[in-house]
XYZ file of C-alpha atoms in Angstrom:
385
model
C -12.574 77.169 9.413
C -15.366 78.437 11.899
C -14.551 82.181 10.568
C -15.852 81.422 7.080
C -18.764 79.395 8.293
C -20.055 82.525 10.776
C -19.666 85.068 7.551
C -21.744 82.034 5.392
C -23.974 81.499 8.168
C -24.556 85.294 8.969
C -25.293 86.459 5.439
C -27.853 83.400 4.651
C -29.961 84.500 7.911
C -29.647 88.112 6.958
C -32.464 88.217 5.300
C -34.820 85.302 6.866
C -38.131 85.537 4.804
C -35.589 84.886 2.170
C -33.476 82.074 3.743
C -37.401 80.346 4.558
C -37.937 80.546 1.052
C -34.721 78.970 -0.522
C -35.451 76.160 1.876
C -38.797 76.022 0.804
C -37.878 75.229 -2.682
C -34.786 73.029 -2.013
C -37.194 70.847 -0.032
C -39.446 70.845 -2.530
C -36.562 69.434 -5.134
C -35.793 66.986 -2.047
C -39.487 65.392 -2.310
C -39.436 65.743 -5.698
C -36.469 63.547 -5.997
C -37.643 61.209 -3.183
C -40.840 60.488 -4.621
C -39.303 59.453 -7.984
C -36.825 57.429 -6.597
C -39.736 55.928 -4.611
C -42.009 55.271 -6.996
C -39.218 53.810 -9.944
C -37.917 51.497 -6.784
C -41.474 50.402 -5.974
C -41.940 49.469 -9.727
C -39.571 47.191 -10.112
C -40.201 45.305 -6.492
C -43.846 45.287 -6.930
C -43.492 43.606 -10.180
C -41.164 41.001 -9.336
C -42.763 39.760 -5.894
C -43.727 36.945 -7.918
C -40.521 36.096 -9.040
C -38.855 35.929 -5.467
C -41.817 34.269 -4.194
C -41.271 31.288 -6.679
C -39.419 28.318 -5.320
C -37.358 27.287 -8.520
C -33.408 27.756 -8.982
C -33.921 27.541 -12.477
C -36.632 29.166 -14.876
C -38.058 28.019 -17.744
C -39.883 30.875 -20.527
C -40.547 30.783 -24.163
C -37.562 32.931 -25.793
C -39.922 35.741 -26.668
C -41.547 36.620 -23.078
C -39.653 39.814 -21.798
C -42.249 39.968 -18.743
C -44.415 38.133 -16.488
C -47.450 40.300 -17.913
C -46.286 39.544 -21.435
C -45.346 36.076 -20.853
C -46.270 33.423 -24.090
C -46.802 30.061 -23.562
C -44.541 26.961 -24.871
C -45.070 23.129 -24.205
C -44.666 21.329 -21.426
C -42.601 18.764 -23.049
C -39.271 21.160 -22.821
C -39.802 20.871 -19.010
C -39.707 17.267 -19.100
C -36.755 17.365 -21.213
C -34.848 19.461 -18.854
C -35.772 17.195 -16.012
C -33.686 14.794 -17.865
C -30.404 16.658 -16.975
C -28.335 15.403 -14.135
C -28.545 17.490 -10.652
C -32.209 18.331 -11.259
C -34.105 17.160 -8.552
C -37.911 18.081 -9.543
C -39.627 20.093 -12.260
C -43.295 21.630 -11.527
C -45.420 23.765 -14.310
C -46.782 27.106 -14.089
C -49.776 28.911 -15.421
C -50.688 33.058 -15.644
C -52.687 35.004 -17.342
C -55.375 37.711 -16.596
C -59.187 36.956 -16.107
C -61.832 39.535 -15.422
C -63.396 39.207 -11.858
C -66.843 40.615 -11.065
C -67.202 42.599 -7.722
C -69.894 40.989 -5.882
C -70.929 43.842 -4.077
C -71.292 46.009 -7.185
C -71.467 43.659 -9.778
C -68.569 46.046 -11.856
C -65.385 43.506 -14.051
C -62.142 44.413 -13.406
C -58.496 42.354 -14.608
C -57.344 40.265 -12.451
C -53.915 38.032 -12.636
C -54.652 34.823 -11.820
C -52.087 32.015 -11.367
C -52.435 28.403 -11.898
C -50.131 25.768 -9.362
C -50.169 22.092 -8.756
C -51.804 21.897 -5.242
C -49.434 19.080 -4.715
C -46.245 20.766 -4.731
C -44.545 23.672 -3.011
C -44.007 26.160 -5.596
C -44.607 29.175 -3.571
C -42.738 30.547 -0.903
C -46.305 31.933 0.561
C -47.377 30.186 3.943
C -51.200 31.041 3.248
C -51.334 29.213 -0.028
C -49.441 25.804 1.311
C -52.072 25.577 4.197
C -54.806 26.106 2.081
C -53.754 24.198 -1.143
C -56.225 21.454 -0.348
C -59.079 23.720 -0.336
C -57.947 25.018 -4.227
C -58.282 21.422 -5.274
C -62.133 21.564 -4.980
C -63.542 22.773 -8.525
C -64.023 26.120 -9.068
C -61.930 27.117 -5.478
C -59.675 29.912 -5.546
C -57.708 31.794 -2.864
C -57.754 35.351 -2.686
C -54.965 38.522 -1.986
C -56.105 40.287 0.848
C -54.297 42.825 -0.181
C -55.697 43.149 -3.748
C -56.993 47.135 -4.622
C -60.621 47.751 -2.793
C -62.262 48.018 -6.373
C -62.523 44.050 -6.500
C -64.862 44.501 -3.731
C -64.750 44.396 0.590
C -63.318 40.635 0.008
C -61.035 40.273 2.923
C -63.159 41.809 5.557
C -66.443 39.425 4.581
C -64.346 36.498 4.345
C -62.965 36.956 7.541
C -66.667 37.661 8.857
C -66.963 34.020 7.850
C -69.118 34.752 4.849
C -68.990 32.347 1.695
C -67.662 34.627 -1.014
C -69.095 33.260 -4.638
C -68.710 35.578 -7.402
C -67.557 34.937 -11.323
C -64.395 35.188 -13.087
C -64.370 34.651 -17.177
C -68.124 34.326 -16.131
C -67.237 31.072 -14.724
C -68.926 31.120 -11.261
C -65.856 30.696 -8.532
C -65.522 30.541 -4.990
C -63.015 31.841 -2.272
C -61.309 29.099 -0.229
C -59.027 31.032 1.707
C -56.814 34.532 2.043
C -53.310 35.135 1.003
C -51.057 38.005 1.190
C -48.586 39.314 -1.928
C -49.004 42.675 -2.653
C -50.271 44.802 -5.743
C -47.953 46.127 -8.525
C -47.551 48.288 -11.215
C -49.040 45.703 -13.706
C -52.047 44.103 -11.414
C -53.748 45.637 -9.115
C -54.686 41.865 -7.315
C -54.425 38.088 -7.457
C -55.839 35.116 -7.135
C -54.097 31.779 -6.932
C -56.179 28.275 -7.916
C -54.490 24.897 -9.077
C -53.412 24.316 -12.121
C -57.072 22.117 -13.432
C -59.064 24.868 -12.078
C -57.004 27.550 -13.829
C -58.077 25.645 -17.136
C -61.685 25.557 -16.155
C -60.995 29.679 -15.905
C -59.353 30.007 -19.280
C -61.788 26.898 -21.284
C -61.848 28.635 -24.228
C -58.660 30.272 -24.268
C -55.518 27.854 -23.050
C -55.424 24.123 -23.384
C -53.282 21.852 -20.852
C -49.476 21.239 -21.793
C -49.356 24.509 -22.876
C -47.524 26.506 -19.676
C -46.065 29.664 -19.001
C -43.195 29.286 -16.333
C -41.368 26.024 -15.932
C -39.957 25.828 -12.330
C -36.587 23.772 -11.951
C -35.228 22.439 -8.436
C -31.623 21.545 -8.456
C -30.070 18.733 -6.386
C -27.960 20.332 -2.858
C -24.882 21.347 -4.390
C -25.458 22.068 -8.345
C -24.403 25.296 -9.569
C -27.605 26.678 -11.072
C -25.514 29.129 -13.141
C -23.188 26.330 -14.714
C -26.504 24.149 -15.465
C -27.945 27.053 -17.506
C -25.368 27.402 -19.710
C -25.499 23.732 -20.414
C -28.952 23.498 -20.674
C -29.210 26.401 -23.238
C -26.379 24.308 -25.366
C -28.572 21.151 -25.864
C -32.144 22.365 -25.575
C -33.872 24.130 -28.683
C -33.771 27.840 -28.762
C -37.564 28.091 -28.650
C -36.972 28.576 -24.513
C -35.254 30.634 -22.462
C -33.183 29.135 -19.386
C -32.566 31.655 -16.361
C -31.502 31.317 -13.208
C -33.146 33.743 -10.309
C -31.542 36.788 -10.813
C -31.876 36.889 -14.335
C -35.661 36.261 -13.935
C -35.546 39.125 -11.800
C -33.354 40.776 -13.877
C -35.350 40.228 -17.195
C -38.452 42.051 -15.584
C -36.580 44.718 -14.092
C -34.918 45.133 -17.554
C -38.315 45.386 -19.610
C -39.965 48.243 -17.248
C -36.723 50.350 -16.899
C -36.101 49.842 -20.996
C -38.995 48.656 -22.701
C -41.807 50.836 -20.976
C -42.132 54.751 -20.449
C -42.444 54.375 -16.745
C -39.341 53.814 -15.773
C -37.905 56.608 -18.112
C -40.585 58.947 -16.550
C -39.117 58.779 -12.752
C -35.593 59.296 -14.110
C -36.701 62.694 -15.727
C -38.818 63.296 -12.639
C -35.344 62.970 -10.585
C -33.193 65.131 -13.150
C -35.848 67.792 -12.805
C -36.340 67.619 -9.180
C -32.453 68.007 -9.238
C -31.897 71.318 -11.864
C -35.268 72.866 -9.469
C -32.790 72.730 -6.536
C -29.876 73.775 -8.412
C -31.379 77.070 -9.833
C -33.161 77.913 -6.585
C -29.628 77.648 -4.392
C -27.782 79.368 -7.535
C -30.460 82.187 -7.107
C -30.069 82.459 -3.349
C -26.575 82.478 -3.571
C -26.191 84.899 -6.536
C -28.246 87.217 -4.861
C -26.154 86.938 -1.454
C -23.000 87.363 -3.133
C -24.556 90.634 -5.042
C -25.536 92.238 -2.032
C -22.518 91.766 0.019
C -19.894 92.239 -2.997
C -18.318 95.375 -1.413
C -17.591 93.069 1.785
C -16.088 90.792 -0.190
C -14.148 93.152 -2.259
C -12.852 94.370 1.332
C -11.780 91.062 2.383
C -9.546 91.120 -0.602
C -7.754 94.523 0.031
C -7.258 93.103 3.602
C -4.864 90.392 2.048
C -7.757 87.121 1.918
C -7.263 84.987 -0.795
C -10.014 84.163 -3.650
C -9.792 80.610 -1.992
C -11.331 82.145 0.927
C -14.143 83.828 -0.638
C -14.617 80.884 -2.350
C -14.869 78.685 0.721
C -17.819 80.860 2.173
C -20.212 80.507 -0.934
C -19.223 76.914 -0.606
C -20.208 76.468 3.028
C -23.639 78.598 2.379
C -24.238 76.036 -0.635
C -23.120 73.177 2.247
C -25.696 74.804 4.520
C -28.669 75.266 2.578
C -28.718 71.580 1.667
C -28.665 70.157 5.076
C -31.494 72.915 5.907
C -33.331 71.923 3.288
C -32.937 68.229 2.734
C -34.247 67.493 6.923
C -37.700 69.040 6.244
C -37.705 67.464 2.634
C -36.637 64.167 4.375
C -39.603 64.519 7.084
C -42.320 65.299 4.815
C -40.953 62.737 2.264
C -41.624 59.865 5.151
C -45.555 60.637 5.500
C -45.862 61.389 1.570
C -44.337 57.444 1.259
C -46.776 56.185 4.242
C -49.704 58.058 2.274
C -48.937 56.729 -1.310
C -48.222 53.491 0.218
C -51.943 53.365 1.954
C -53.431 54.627 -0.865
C -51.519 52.480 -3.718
C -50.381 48.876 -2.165
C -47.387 49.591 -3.228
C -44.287 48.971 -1.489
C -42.871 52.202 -0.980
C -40.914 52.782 1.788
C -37.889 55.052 2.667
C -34.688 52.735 2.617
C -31.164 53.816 4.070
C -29.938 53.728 0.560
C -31.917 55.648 -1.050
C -32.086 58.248 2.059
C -28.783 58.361 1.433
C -28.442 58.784 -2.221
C -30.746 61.735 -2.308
C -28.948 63.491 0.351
C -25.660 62.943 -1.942
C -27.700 64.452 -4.451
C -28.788 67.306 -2.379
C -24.813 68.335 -1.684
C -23.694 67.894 -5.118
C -26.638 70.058 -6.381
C -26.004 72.890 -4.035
C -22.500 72.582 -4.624
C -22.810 72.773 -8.124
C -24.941 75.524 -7.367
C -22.623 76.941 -5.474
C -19.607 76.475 -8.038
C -21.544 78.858 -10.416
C -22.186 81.367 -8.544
C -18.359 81.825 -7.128
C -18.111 83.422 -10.507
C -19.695 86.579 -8.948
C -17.307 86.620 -6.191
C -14.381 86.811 -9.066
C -15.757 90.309 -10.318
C -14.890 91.885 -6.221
C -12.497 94.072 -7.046
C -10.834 96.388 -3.892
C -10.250 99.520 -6.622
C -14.392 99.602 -7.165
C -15.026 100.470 -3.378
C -11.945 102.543 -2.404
């Protein structure tokens, strides 16, 4: 085994300019195929932080919301009828939609997703906004996502300074109670949270009350949420959907994988990251094989089997990706740190996906490498002697 690897090993450093090259461009396919991965992963978790903030076992949406950007309203009165169901313990209302908020430093309107709560109930699983839900309350109080995109203006920083922060959303003149933290995503780039009377004060000409957008259901200890749904969907009209967490979750992930280019963009990314690092091993190995074909047609007149051969082109493939994949890897890491600092997103390298690129990395160099034993065939001991 070590006598193939010191031929593979020997031939790849033969030429080193070249060998630096080849790794050049196999790390390149690496980040390629990290950063796709990274950004289709922190799609679908920034846009359901939300959802898995939300303290409900059970959701209620109108049938024909597909996400929580898109999301139509329905009446409140299918909430109440649900609370009617035995092992539901407490129902609570929910209202989103998008305002424009004026930077008060530069006076410029961006979009803003704004969510309307009952100050009176726990509905988020967000420490800030529980301490602070008496301040929202007040009229015209809102709490604020530090970590919101800088364009809605240095709002963190001054509040913290202690400054009163008064500025206008819907041209409805608002003021910052208090600091949360949740996160941007791919469909808002920040948030503010109010209760549910002050949300309508927002939106006056736009929603009316009893109208909501998310109805959250808490189940009694013990009830099987999944079991409920199915009943619930039975006897309630088929103007609202039923769904339990996941398929919340689910249904998001669902409509930016399927019903928006984005996700279909980072999967093409990934392929082409991949066929990049295929052709570029193929090359170097090709080329390798070329130059040293009367070697290998000598190995064969000394009695080595094809297998053999075979197993060296394998073991350079086998090599290059391990060579190539660490600095890919490295350089993947502060590319994810950047992004992350400069986005809000949450991208982060994960064990699983460390792991399923450097899968990918093997299979494409030993697909590579499967091609190019083809050149190894043609050796023949009669050419050299």
């Amino acid at each position: 085994m070590k006598f193939p690897f010191i031929i593979a090993w020997l031939q790849l450093t033969h030429k080193r300019t070249r060998l630096l090259i080849a790794l050049a461009g196999i790390a390149f396919a690496v980040i390629l195929m990290f950063m796709q991965l990274g950004f289709s992963d922190g799609l679908y978790d920034s846009n359901i932080r939300v959802h898995t903030k939300l303290k409900s076992d059970i959701f209620l949406i109108n049938s024909t919301s597909v996400a929580l950007n898109t999301l139509k309203t329905f009446s409140q009165r299918r909430l109440y009828q649900a609370q009617s169901f035995d092992g539901v313990e407490s129902v609570n209302s929910l209202y989103l939609d998008f305002g424009f908020w004026t930077n008060p430093q530069n006076y410029t309107s961006r979009q803003i997703f704004i969510i309307g709560i009952n100050p009176d109930e726990d509905v988020l699983d967000l420490p800030e906004v529980q301490e602070n839900a008496d301040r929202i309350k007040i009229p015209d109080v809102v709490l604020f996502d530090r970590n919101s995109r800088p364009e809605f203006g240095l709002i963190a920083s001054e509040f913290e300074k202690r400054t009163t922060i008064s500025t206008e959303v819907n041209n409805r003149q608002i003021t910052v109670g208090a600091l949360f933290e949740l996160g941007t995503s791919f469909a808002a780039n920040g948030t503010l949270i109010t209760s549910d009377l002050n949300f309508l004060r927002i939106f006056s000409n736009k929603r009316q009350k009893g109208l909501i957008d998310i109805g959250i259901i808490r189940l009694k200890p013990g009830v099987n949420a999944e079991n409920l749904v199915q009943i619930m969907k039975k006897e309630l009209p088929q103007d609202v959907r039923f769904l339990s967490k996941q398929e919340f979750i689910q249904l998001e992930k669902d409509y930016w994988r399927s019903s928006t280019p984005i996700g279909f963009i980072f999967t093409v990314g990934t392929i082409m990251g991949f066929m990049v690092g295929a052709v570029i091993v193929y090359q170097i190995l090709y080329s390798n094989v070329s130059e040293h074909l009367a070697e290998y047609a000598t190995l064969k007149a000394m009695g080595y089997k094809s297998s053999f051969l075979y197993g060296i082109v394998f073991q350079e493939a086998i090599i290059l990706s391990i060579l190539g994949y660490i600095p890919g890897f490295a350089l993947s890491l502060g590319l994810y740190d950047m992004t992350h600092n400069a986005t809000l997103l949450p991208i982060y390298m994960t064990f699983s996906r460390a792991s399923t690129v450097g899968i990918l990395t093997i299979l494409m160099c030993a697909i590579s490498g499967a091609i190019a034993i083809r050149k190894v065939q043609s050796a023949d001991p009669a050419d050299i002697f």
